[in-house]
Short mmCIF file of C-alpha atoms in Angstrom, two decimals:
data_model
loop_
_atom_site.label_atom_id
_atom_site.label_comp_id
_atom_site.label_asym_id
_atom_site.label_seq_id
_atom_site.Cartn_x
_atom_site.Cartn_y
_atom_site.Cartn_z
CA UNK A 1151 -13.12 -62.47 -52.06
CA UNK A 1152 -13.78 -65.72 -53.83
CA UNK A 1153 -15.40 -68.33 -51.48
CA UNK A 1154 -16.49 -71.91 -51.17
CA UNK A 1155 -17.89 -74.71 -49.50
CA UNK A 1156 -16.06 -78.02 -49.01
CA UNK A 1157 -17.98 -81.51 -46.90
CA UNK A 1158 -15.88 -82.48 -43.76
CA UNK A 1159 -16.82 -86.18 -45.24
CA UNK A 1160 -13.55 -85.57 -47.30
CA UNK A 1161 -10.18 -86.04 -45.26
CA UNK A 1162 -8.51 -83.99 -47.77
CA UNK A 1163 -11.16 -81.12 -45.96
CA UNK A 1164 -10.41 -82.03 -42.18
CA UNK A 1165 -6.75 -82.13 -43.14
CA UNK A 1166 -6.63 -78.82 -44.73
CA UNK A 1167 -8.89 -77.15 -41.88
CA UNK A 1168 -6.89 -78.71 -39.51
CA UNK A 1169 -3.70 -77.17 -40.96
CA UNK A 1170 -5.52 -73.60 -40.68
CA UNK A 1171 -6.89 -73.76 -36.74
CA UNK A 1172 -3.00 -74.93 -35.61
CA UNK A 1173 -1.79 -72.63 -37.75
CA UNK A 1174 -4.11 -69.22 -36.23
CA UNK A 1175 -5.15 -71.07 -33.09
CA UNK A 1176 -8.23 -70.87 -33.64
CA UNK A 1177 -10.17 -71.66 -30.58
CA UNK A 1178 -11.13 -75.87 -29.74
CA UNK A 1179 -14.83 -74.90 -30.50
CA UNK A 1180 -12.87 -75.04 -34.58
CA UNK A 1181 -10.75 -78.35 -33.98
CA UNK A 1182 -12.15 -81.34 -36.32
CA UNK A 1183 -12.39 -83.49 -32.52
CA UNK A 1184 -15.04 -80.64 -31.21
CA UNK A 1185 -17.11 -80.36 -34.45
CA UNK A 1186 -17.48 -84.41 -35.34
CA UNK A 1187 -18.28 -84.85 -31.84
CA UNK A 1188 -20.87 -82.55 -31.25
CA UNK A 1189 -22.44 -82.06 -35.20
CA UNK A 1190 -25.11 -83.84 -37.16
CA UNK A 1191 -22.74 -83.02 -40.08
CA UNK A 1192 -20.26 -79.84 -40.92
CA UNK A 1193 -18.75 -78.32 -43.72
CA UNK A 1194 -15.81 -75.44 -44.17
CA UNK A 1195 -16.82 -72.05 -46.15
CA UNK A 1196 -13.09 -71.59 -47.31
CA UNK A 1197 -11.69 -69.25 -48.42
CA UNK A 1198 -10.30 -68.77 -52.38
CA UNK A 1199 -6.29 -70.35 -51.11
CA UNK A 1200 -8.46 -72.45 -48.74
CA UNK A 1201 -6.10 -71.29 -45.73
CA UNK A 1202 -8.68 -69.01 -43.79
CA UNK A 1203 -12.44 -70.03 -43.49
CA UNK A 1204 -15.28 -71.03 -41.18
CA UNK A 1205 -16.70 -74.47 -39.85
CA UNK A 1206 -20.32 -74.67 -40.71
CA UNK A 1207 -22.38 -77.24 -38.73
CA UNK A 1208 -26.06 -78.02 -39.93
CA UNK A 1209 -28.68 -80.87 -40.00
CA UNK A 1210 -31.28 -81.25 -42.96
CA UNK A 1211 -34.77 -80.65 -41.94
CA UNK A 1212 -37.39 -81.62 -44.45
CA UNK A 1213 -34.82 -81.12 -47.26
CA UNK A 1214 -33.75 -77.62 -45.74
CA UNK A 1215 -29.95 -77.14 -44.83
CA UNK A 1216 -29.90 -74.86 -41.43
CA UNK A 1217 -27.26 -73.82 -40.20
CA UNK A 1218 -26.47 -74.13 -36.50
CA UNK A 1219 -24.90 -73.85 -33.52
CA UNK A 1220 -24.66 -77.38 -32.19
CA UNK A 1221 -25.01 -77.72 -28.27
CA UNK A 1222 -21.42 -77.17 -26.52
CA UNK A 1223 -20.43 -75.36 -29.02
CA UNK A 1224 -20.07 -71.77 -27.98
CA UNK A 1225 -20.08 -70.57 -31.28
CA UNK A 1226 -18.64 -70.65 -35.19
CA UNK A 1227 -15.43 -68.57 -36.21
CA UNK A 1228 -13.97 -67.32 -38.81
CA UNK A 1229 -10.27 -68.49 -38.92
CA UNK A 1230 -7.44 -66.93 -40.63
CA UNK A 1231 -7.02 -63.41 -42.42
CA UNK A 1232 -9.52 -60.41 -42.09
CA UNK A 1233 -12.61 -60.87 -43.74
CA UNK A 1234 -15.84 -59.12 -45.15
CA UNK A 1235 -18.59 -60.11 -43.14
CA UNK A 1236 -20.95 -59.03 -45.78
CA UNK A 1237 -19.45 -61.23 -48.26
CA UNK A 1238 -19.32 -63.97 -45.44
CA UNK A 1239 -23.01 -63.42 -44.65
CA UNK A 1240 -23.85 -63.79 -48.24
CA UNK A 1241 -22.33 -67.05 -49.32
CA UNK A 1242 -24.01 -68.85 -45.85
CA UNK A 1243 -27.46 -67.41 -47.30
CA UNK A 1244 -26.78 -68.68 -50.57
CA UNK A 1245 -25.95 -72.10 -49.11
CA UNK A 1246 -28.44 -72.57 -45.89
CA UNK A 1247 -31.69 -71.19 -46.07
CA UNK A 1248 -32.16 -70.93 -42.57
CA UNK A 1249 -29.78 -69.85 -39.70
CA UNK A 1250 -29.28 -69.86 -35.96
CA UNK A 1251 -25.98 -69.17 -34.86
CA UNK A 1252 -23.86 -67.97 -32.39
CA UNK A 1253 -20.97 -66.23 -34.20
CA UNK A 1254 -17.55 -64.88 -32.61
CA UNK A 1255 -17.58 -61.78 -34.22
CA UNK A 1256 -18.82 -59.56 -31.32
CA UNK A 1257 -21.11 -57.25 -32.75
CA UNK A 1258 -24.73 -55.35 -31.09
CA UNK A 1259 -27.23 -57.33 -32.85
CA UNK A 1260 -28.24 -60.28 -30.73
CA UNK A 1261 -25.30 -59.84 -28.46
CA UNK A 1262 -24.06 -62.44 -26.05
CA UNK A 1263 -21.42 -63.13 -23.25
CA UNK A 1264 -19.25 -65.23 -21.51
CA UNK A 1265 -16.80 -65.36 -19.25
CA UNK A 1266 -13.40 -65.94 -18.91
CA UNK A 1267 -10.41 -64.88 -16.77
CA UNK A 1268 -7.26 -63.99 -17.60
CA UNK A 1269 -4.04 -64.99 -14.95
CA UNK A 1270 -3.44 -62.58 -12.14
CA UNK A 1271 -6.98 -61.31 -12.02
CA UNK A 1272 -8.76 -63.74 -9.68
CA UNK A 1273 -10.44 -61.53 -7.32
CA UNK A 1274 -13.28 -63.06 -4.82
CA UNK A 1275 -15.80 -61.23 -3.93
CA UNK A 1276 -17.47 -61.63 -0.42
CA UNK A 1277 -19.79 -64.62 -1.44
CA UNK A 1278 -17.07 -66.60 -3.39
CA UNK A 1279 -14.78 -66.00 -0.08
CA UNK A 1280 -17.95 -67.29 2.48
CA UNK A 1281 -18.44 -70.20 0.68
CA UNK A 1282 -15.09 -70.89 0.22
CA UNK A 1283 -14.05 -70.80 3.79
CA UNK A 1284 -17.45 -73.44 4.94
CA UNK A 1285 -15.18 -75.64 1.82
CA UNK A 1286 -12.16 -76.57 3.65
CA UNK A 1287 -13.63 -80.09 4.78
CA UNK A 1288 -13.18 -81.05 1.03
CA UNK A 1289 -10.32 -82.40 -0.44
CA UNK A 1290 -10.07 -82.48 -4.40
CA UNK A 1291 -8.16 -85.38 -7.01
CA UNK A 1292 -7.51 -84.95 -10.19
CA UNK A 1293 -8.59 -88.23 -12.37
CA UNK A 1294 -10.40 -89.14 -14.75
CA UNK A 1295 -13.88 -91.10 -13.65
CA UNK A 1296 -16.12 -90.20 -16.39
CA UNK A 1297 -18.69 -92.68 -15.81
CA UNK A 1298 -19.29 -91.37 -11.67
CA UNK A 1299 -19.99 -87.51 -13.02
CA UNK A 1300 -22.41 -88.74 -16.09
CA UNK A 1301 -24.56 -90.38 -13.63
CA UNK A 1302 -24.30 -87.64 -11.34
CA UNK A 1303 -25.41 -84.98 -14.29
CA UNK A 1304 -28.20 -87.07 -15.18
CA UNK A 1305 -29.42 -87.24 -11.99
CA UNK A 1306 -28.75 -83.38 -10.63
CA UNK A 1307 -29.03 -81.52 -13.83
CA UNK A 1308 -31.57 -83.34 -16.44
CA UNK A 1309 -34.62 -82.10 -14.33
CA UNK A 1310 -32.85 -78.14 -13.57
CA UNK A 1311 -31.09 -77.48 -17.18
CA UNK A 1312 -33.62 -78.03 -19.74
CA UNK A 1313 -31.13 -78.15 -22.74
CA UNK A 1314 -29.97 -81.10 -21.09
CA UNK A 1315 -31.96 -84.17 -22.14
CA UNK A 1316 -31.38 -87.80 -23.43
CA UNK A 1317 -30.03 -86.24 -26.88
CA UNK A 1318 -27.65 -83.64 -25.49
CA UNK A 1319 -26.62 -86.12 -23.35
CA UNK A 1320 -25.44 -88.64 -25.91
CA UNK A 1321 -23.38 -85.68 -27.18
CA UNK A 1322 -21.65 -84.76 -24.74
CA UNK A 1323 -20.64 -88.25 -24.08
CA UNK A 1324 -19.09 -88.48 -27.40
CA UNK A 1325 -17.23 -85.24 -26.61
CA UNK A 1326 -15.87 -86.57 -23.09
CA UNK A 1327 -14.45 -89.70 -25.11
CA UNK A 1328 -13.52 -87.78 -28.15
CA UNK A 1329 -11.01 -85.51 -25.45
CA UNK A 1330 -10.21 -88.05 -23.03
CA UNK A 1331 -6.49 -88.34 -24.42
CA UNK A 1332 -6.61 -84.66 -26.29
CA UNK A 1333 -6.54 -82.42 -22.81
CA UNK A 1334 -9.26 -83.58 -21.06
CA UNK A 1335 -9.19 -83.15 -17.30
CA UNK A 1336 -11.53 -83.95 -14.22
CA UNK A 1337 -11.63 -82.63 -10.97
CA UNK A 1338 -12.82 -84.77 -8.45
CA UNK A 1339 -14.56 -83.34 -5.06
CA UNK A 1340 -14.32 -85.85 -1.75
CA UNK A 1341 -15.88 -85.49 1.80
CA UNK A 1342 -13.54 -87.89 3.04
CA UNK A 1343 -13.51 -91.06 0.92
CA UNK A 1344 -16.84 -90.37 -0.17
CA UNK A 1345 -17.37 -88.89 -3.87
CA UNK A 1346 -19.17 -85.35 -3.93
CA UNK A 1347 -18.65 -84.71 -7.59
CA UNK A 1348 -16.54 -83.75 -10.11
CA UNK A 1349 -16.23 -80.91 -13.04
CA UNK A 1350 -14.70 -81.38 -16.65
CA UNK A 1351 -11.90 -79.42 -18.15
CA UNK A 1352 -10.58 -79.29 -21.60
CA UNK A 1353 -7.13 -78.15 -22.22
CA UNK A 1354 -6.09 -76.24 -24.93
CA UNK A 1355 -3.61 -74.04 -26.86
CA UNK A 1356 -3.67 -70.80 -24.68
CA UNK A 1357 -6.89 -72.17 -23.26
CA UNK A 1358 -8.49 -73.74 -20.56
CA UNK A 1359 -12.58 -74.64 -20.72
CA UNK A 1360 -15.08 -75.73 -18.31
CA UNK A 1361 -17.08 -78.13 -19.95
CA UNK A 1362 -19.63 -79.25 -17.74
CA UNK A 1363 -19.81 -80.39 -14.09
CA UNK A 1364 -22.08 -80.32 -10.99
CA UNK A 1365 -21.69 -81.34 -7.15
CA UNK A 1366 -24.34 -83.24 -5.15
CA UNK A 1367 -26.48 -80.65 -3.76
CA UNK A 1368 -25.65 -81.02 0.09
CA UNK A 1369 -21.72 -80.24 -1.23
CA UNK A 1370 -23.31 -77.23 -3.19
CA UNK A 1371 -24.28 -76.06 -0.07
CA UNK A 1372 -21.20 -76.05 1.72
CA UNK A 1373 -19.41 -74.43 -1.09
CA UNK A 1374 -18.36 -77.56 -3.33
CA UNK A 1375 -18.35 -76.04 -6.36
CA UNK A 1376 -16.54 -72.75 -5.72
CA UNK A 1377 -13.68 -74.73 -4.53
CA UNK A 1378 -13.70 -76.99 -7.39
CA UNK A 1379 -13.93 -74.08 -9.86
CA UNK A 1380 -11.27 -72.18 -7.97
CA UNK A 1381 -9.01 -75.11 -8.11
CA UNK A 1382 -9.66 -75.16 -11.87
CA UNK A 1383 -8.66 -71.25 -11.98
CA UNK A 1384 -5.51 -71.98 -10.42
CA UNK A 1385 -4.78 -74.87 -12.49
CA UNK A 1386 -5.19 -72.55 -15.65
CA UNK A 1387 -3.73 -69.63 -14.36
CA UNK A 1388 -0.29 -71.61 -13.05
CA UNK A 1389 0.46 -72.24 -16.44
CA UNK A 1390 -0.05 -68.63 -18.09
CA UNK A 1391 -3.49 -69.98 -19.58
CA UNK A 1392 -6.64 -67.97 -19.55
CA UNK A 1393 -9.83 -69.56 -18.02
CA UNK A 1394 -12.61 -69.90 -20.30
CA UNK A 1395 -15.94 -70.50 -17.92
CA UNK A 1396 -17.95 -71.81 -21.09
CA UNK A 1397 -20.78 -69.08 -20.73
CA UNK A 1398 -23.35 -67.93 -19.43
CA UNK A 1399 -25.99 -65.98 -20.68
CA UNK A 1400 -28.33 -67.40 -17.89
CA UNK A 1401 -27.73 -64.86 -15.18
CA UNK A 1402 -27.24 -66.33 -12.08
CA UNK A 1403 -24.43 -68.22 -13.41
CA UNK A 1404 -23.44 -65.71 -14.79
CA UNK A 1405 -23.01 -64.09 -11.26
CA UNK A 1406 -21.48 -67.35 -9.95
CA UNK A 1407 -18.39 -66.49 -12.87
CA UNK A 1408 -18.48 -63.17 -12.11
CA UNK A 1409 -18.03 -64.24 -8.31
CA UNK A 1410 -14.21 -64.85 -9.15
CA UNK A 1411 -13.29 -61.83 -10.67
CA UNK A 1412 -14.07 -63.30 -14.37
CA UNK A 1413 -14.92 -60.61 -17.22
CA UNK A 1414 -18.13 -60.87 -19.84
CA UNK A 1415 -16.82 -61.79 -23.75
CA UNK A 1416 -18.92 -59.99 -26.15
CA UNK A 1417 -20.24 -62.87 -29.47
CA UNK A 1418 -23.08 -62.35 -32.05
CA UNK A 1419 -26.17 -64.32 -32.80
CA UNK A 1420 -27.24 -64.70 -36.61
CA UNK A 1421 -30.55 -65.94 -37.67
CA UNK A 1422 -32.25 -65.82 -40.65
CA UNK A 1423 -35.00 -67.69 -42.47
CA UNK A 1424 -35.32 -67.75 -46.30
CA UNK A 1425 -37.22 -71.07 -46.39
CA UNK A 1426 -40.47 -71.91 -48.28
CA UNK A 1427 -43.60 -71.00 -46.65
CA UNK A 1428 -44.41 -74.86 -46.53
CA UNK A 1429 -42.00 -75.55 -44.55
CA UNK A 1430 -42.25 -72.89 -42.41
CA UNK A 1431 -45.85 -73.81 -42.02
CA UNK A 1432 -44.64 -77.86 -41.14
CA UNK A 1433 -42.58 -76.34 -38.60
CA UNK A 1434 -45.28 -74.33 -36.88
CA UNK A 1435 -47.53 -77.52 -36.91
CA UNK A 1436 -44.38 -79.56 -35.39
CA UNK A 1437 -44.28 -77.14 -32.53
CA UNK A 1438 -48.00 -76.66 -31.92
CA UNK A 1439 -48.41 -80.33 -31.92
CA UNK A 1440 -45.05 -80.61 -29.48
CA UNK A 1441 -46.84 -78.77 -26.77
CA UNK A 1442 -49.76 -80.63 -26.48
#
């Protein structure tokens, strides 16, 4: 199967990719929104008609393309007909020399999971149902106050989540503003009039995603963010959507997804590294001189 690369710099390329997520609705991880938002730069590995193919996203390190898996991104698909996954695998090598991805093609080498939950099988278990019940002095608002949960993640999450720094940050910024009129929701938590927190939602095709939220931690402890994240359920589930809980493979929150009845999503992780030993060897001294 004849295949090629074409720069997302070219509208004629976001216009034709475009065309083939609507068209196999793909997931919003594939949209041309999700991928300028959250990549360095991207290009599509099309196919020969150039209606089925893959979003690539990469950065240049040294003069080395790598191929990567930007941060809220889940991971890369390939959209449209069947294809050979050898063939696939061959043309990225050809055109990155080094690779860390998270791939949807579920497969056992460096498997991973998330979670998701499909409508009429929210079941609680005894935790989710405890601190549920200490929840009822909340009260929850949909709207959109972007600027009260940023600060609030900055402040709760920077120092717990280390993928979440000043750079990461800045991304998912763009991403909140990128969405903000394309399905974008936010679920506000109050203790009265006062603000407790809030989660993000995106909104899409058969799909709805938790981005990213967090409660103050005196909410967390009365059960703030099972009943914002059962709300969100409900939300998804009244209108025949499927709730995606955007991972995890970090295990107790894992559990807290699990907690609701949600079921693990099987992806792959492909790395490779065909790059010259000197850079290789720059990249060693980069990290030995990053821990000091």
């Amino acid at each position: 199967m004849p295949l090629h690369f074409a720069e997302s710099d070219n509208n004629q390329t976001k216009e034709k990719w475009t065309s083939c997520v609507q068209k196999h609705r793909a997931s919003v991880f594939s949209t041309v929104t999700y991928l300028d938002a959250c990549s360095v730069q991207w290009c599509v590995l099309f196919s020969e008609d150039e209606k089925s193919g893959m979003a690539c996203p990469y950065v240049i390190k040294a003069g080395v393309k790598v191929l990567v898996t930007p941060f809220f991104v889940r991971y890369i698909e390939w959209v449209g007909d069947d294809f050979d996954e050898e063939a696939i695998q061959f043309h990225l090598q050809q055109e990155f020399s080094v690779a860390d991805i998270q791939v949807k093609q579920a497969g056992e080498i460096g498997a991973k999971h998330f979670q998701q939950l499909i409508p009429g099988n929210l079941h609680l278990n005894q935790q989710a149902k405890r601190s549920l019940k200490k929840a009822q002095i909340f009260h929850k608002e949909e709207r959109l106050l972007p600027e009260l949960l940023f600060q609030l993640i900055e402040l709760e999450l920077s120092s717990k989540v280390h993928a979440l720094n000043a750079d990461t940050l800045k991304i998912l910024q763009k991403l909140v503003t990128a969405f903000e009129n394309k399905g974008l929701i936010q679920l506000n938590l109050y203790d009265n009039e006062h603000w407790c927190g809030a989660l993000w939602l995106i909104e899409y095709e058969d799909t709805v995603l938790y981005l990213k939220g967090t409660v103050k931690e005196s909410a967390k402890q009365q059960g703030g963010m099972y009943l914002l994240m059962k709300t969100a359920i409900e939300y998804a589930h009244s209108k025949s959507k499927k709730f995606d809980f955007g991972g995890s493979n970090v295990e107790n929150v894992r559990r807290f997804n699990l907690s609701f009845g949600a079921e693990d999503v099987v992806y792959s992780h492909w790395v490779w590294n065909n790059a010259p030993m000197w850079w290789n060897f720059l990249r060693s001294i980069r990290s030995l001189w990053k821990r000091k």
